[in-house]
Short mmCIF file of C-alpha atoms and ligand atoms in Angstrom, two decimals:
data_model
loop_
_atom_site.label_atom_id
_atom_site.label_comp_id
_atom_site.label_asym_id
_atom_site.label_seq_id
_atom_site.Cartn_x
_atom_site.Cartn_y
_atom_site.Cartn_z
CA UNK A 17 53.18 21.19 -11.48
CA UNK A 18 54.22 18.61 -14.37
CA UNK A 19 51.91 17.90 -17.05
CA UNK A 20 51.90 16.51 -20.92
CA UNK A 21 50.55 17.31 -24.20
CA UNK A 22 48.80 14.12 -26.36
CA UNK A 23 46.81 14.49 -29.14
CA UNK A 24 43.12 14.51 -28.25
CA UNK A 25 41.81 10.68 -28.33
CA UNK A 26 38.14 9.73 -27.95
CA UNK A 27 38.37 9.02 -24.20
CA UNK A 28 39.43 12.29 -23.73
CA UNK A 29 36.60 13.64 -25.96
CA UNK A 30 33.93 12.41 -24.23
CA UNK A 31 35.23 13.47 -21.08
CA UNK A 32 35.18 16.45 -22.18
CA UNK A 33 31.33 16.73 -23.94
CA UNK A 34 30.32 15.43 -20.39
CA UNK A 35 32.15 18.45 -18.56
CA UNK A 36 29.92 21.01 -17.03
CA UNK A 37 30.80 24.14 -15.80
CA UNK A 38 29.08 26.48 -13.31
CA UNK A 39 27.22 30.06 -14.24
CA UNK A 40 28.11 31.92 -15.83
CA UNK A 41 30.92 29.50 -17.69
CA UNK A 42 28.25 27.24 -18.32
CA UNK A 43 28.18 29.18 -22.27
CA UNK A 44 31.03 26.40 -22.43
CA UNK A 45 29.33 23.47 -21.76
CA UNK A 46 28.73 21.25 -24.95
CA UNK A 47 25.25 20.62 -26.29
CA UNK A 48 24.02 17.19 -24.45
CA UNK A 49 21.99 16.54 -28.55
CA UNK A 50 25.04 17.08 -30.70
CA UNK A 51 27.07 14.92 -28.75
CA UNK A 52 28.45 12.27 -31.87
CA UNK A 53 28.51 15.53 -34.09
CA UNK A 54 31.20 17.33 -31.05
CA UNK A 55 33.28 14.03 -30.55
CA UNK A 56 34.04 13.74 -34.24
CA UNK A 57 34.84 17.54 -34.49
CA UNK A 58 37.56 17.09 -31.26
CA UNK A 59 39.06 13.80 -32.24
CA UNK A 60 39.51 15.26 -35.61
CA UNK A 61 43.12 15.46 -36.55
CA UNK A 62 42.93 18.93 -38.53
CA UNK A 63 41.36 20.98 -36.05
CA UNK A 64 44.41 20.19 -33.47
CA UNK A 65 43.02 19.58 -30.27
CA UNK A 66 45.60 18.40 -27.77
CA UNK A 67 45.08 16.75 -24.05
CA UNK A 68 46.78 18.18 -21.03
CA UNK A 69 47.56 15.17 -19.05
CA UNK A 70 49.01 15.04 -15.67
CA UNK A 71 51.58 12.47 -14.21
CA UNK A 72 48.60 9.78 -13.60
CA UNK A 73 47.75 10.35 -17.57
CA UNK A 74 44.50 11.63 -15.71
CA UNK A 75 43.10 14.74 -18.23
CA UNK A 76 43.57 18.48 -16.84
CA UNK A 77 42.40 19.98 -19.57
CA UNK A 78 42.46 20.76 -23.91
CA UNK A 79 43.92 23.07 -26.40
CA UNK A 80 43.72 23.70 -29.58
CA UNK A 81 45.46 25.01 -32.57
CA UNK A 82 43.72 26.93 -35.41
CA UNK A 83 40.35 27.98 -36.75
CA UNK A 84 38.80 26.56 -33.70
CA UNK A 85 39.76 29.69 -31.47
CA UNK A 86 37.70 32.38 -33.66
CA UNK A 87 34.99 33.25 -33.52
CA UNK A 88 32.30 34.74 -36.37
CA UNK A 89 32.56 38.30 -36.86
CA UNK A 90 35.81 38.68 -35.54
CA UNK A 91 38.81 40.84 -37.22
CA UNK A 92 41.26 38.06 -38.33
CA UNK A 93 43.93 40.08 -40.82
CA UNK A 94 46.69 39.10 -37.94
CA UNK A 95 48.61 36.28 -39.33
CA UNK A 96 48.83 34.42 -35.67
CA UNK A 97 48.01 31.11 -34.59
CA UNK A 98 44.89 30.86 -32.39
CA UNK A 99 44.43 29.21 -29.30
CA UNK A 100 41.70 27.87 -27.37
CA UNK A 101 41.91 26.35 -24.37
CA UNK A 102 39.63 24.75 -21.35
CA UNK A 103 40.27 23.46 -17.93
CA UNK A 104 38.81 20.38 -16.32
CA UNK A 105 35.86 22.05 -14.43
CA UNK A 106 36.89 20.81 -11.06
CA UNK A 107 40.64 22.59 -11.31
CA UNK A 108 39.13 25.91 -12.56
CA UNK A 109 39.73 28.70 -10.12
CA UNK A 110 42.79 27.49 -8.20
CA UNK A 111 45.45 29.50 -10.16
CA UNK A 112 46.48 27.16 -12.23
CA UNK A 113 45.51 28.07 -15.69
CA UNK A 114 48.34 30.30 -16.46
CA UNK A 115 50.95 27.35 -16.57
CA UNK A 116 49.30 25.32 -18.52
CA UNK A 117 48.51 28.82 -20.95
CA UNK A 118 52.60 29.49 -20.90
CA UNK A 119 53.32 25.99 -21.94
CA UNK A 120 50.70 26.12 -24.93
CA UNK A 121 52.15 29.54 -26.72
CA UNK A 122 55.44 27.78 -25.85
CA UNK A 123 54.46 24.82 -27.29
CA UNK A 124 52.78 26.34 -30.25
CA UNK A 125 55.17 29.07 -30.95
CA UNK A 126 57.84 26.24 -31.26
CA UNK A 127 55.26 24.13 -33.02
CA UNK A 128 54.17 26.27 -35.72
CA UNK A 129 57.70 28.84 -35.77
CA UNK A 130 55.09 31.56 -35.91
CA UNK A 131 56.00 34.88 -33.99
CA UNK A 132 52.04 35.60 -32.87
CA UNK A 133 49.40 33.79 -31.26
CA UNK A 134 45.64 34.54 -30.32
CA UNK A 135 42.94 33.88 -28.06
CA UNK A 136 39.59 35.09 -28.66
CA UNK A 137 37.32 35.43 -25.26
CA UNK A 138 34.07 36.12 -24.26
CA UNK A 139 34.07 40.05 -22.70
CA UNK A 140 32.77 38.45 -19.61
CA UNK A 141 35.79 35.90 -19.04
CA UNK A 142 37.55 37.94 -16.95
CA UNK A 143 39.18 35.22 -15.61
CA UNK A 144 40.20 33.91 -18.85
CA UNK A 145 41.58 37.54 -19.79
CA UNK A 146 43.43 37.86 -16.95
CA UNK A 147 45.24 34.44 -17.47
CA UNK A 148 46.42 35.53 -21.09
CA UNK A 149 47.57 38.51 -19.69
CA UNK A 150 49.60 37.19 -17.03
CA UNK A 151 51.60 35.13 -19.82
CA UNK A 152 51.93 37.70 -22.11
CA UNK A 153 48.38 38.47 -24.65
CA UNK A 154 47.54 42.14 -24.80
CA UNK A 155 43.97 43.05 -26.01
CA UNK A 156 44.15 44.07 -29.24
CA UNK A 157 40.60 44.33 -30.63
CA UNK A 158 37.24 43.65 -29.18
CA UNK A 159 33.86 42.83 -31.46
CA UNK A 160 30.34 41.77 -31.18
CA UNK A 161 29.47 38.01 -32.96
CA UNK A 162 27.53 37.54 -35.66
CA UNK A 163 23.92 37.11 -35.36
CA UNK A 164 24.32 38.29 -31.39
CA UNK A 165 24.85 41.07 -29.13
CA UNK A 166 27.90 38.52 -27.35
CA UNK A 167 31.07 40.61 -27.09
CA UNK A 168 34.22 39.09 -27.33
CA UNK A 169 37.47 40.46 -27.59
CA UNK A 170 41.11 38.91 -29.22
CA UNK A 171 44.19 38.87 -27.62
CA UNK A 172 47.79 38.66 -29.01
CA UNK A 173 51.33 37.04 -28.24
CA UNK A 174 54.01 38.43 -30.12
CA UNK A 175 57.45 36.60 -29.47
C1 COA B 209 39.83 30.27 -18.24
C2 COA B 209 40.69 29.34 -17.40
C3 COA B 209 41.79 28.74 -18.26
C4 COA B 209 41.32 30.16 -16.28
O1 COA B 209 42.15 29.36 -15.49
P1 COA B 209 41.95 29.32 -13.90
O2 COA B 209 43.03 28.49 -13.34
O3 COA B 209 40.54 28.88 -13.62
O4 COA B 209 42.10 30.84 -13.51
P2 COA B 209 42.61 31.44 -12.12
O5 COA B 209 41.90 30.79 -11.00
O6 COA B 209 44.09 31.40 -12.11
O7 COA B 209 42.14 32.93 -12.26
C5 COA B 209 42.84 33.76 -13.15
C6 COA B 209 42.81 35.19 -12.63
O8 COA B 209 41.50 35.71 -12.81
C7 COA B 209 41.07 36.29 -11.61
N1 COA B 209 39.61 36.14 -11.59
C8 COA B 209 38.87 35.08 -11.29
N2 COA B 209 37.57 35.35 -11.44
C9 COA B 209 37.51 36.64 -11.85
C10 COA B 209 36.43 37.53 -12.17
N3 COA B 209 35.17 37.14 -12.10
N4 COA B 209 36.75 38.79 -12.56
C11 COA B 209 38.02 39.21 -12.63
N5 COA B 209 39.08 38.42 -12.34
C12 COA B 209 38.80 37.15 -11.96
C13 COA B 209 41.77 35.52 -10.52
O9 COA B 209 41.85 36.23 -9.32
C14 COA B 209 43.14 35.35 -11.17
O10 COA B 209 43.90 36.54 -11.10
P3 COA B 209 45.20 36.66 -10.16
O11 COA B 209 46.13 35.56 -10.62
O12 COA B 209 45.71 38.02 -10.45
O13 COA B 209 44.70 36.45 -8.76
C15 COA B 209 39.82 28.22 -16.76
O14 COA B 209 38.99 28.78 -15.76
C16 COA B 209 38.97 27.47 -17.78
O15 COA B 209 39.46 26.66 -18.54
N6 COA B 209 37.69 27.69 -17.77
C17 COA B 209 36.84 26.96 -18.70
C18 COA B 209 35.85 27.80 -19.32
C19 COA B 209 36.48 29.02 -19.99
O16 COA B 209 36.50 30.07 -19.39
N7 COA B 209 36.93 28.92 -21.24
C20 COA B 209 37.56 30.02 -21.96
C21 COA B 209 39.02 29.82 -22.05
S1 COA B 209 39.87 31.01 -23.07
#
């Protein structure tokens, strides 16, 4: 499969605010009333969101770099770069997540020169663990958020 990286433009932001995924992913959907509030927060430069673009330019999914991947409550001592990423909800399930999570610790390992990377998930995702582990995460910590009884745990890359 061949795909690209582009910085996240507003097309590709409100794509993505109108994505909806099925139960029990749904907990990613973005909030229909703080839809101007979400597109300036993606298309914002310093919180690094990226497209994944295929050959037609058509979008397969977004990354992004930094503060965006944690979440409150969690144990963040690690000096790693976080990730968080999310598929196009249409191409979720097929097995293809794990190439486009290889190229983004590539990418961001080369982008950054950092030696670590994270990815905090919800304890539920098993899907989503079990992509990080097949390139590479290892649970290293899991934690409840703030002001909820929502488990999540964080996973590390270590080059
Ligand atoms: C998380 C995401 C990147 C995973 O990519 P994907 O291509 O949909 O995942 P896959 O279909 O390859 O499934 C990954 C693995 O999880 C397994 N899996 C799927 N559902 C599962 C479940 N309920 N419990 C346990 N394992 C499950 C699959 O069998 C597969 O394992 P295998 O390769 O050993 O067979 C993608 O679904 C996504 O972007 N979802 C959006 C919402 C989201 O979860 N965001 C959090 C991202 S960190």
């Amino acid at each position: 499969m061949r795909f690209s990286f582009r910085r996240l433009e507003k097309e590709h932001a409100l794509s993505i605010l109108r994505w909806r995924y099925l139960p029990p992913y749904d907990t990613y959907n973005f909030d229909a009333d703080t839809t101007q509030e979400d597109l300036c927060y993606l298309i914002d430069p310093k919180n690094a969101f990226y497209a994944i673009l295929n050959v037609h330019e058509e979008l397969e999914g977004y990354y992004s770099f930094g503060a965006d991947g944690q979440v409150p409550g969690g144990d963040y001592c690690t000096k790693a770069l976080d990730i968080g990423m999310g598929m196009q909800p249409d191409l979720v399930g097929q097995g293809q997540g794990k190439h486009y999570a290889q190229a983004v610790v590539k990418y961001g390992v080369n982008q950054y020169r950092t030696q670590k990377c994270q990815v905090t998930i919800a304890e539920f995702n098993k899907r989503a663990q079990r992509v990080w582990e097949q390139v590479g995460l290892k649970q290293i910590g899991k934690f409840v958020k703030t002001g909820t009884e929502e488990e999540f745990v964080i996973m590390i890359y270590e080059v």
